[in-house]
Coordinates of N, CA and C in Angstrom, one line a residue:
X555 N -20.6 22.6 -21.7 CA -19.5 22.5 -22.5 C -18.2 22.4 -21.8
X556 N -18.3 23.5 -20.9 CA -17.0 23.3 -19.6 C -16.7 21.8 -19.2
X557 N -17.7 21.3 -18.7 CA -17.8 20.3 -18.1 C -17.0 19.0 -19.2
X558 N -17.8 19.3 -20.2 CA -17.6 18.4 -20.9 C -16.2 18.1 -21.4
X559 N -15.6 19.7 -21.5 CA -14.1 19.4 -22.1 C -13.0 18.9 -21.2
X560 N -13.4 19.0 -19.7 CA -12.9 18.7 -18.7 C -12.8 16.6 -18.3
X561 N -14.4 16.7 -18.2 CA -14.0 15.0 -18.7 C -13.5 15.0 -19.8
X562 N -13.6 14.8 -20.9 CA -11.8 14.7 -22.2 C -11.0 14.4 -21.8
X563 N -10.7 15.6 -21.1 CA -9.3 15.4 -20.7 C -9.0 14.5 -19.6
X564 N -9.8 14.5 -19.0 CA -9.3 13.2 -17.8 C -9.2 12.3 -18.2
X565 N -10.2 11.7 -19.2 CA -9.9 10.6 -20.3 C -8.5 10.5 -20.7
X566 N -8.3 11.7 -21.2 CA -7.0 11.6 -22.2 C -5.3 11.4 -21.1
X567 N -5.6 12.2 -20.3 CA -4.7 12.0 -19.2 C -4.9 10.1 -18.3
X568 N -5.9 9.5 -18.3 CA -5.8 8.4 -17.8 C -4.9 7.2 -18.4
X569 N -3.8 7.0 -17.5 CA -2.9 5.9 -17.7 C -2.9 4.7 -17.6
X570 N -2.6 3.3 -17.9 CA -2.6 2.1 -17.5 C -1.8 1.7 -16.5
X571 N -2.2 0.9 -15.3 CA -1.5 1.2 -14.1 C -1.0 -0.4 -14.5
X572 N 0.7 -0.2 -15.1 CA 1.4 -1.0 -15.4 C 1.5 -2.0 -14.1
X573 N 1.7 -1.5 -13.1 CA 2.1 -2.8 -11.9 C 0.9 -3.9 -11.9
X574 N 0.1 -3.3 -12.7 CA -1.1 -4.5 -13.0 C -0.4 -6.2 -14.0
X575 N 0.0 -5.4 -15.1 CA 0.3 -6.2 -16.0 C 1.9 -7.0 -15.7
X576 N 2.5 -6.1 -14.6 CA 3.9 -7.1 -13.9 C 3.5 -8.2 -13.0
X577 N 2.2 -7.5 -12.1 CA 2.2 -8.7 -11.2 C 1.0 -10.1 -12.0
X578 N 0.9 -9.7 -13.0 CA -0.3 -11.1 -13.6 C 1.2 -12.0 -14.2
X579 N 1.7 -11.4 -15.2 CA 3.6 -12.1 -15.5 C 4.2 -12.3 -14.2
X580 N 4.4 -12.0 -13.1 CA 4.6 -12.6 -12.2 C 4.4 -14.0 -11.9
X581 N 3.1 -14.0 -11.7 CA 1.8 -15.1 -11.5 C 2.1 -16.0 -12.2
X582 N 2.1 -15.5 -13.4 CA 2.0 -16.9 -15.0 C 3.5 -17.5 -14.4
X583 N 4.7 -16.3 -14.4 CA 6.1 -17.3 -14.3 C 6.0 -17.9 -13.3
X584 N 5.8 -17.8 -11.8 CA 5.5 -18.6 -11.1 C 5.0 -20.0 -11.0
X585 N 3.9 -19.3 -11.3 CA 2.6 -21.3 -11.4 C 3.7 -21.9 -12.8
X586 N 4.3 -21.4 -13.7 CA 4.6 -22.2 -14.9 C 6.0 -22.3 -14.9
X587 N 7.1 -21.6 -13.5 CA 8.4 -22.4 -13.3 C 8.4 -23.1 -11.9
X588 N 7.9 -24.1 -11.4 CA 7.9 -24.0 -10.2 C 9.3 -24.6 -9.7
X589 N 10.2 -24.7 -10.4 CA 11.3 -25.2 -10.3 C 12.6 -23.9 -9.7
X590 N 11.8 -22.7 -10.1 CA 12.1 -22.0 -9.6 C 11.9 -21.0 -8.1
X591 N 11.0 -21.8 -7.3 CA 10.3 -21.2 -6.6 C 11.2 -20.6 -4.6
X592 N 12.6 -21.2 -4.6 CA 13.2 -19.8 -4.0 C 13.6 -18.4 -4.6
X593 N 14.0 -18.6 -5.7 CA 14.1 -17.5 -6.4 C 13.1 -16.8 -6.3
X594 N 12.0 -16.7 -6.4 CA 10.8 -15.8 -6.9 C 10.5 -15.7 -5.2
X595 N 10.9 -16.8 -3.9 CA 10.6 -16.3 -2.5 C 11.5 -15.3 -2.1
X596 N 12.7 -15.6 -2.9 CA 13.7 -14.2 -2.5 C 13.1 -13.3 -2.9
X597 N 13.1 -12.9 -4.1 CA 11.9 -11.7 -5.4 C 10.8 -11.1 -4.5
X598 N 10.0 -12.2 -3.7 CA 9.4 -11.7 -3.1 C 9.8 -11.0 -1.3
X599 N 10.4 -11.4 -1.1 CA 10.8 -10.9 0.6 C 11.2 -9.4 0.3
X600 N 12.4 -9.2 -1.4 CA 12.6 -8.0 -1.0 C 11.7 -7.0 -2.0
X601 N 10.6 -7.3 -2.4 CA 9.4 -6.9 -2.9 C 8.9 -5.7 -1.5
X602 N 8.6 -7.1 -0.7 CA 7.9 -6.4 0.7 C 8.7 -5.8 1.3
X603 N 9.7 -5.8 1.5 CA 10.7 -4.9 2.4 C 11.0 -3.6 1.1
X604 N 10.7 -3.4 0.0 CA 10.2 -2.1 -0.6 C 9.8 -1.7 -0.6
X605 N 8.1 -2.5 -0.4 CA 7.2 -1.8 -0.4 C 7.2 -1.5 1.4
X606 N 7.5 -1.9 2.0 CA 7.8 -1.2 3.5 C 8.2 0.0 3.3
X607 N 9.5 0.1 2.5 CA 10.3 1.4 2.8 C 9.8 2.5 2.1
X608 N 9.1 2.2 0.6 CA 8.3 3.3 0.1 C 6.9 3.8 1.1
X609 N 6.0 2.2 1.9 CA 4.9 3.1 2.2 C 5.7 4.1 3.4
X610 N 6.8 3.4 3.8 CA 7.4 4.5 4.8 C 7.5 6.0 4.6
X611 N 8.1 6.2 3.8 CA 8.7 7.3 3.2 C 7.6 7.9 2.4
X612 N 6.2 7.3 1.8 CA 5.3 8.4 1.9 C 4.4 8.8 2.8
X613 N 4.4 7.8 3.8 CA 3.8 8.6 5.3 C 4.6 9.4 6.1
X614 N 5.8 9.5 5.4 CA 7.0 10.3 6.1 C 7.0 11.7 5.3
X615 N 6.0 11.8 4.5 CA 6.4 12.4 3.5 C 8.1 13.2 2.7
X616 N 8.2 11.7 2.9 CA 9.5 12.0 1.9 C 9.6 11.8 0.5
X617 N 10.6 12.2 -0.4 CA 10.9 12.1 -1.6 C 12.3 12.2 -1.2
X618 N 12.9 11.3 -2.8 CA 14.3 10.8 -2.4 C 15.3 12.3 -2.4
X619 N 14.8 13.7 -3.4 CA 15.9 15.2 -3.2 C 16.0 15.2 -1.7
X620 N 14.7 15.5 -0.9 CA 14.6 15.3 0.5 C 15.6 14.7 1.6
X621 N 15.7 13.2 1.1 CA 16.6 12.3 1.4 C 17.9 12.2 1.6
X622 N 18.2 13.0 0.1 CA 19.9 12.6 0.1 C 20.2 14.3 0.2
X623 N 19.1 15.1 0.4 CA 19.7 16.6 1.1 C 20.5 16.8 2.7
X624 N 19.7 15.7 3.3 CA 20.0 15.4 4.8 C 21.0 15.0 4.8
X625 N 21.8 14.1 4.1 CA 23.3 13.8 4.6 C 23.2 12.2 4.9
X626 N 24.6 12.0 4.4 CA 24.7 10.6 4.9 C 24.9 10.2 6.4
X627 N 25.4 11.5 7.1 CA 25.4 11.2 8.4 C 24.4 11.1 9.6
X628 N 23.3 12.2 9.4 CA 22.1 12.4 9.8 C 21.3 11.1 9.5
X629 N 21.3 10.6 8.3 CA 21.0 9.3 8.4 C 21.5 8.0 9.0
X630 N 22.6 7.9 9.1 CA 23.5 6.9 10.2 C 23.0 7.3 11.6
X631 N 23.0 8.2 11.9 CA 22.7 8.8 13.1 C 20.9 8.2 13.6
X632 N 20.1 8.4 12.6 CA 18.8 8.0 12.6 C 18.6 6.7 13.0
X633 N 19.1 5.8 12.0 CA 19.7 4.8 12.0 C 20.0 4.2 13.6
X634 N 21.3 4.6 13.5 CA 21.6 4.5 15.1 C 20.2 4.5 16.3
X635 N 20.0 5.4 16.0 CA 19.2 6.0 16.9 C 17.5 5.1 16.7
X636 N 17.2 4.4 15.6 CA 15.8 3.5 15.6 C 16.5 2.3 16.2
X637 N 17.5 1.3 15.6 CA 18.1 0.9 16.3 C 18.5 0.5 17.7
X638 N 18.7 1.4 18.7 CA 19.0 1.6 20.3 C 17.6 1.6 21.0
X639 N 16.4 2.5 19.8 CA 15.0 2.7 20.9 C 14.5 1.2 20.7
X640 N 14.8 0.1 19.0 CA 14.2 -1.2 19.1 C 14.6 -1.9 20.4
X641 N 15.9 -1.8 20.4 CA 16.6 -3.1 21.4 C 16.1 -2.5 22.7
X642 N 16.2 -1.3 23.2 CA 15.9 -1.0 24.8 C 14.1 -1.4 24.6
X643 N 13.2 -1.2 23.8 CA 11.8 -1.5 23.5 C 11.4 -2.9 23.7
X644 N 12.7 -3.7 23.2 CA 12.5 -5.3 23.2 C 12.8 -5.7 24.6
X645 N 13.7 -5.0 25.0 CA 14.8 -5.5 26.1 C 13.6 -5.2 27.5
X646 N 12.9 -4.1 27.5 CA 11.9 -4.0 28.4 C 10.4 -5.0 28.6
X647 N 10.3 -4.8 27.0 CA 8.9 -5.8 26.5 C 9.0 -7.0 27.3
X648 N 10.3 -7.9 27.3 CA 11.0 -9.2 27.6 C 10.8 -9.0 29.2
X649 N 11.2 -7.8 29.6 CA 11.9 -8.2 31.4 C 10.5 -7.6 32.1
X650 N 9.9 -7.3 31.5 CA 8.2 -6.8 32.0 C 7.4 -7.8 32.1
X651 N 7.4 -8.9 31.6 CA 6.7 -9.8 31.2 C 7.1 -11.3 31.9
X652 N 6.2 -11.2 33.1 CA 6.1 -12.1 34.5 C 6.3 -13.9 33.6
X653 N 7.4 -14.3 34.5 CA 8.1 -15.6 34.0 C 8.9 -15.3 32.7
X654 N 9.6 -14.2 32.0 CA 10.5 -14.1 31.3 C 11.7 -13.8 31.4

């Protein structure tokens, strides 16, 4: 009986995972405006560069109280500081690399 009332409820709690039904309307407006189709390549570049920064931020385990508890400067600072390790990272990658 335990068991039983327990599946119920998982039933009852199970949601429709709406990003289903955005990205099918996606799809349909696409194939059926193609007239629009920088628009929806812009739509999409900064699609992925969200979904970058979210999967970021939950392998970071962050959440946004987290975020804006730190300060706008701590984050400039980060910032800064991913920044300076890309270019010295690239700048080495480049002068390591026989005939570059």
């Amino acid at each position: 009986w335990q068991r039983r009332r327990s599946v119920e409820e998982a039933r009852a709690r199970l949601q429709w995972p709406w990003f289903i039904a955005g990205f099918v309307l996606a799809a349909a407006l696409r194939s059926a405006w193609p007239a629009a189709e920088p628009v929806f390549d812009a739509l999409s570049g900064l699609a992925r560069q969200g979904m970058v920064l979210v999967l970021f931020l939950i392998g970071a385990s962050l959440d946004p109280a987290s975020v804006r508890s730190v300060g706008a400067r701590a984050l400039a600072l980060a910032a800064v500081l991913w920044l300076l390790v890309s270019v010295v990272s690239l700048w080495l990658a480049f002068s390591l690399v026989p005939g570059g």
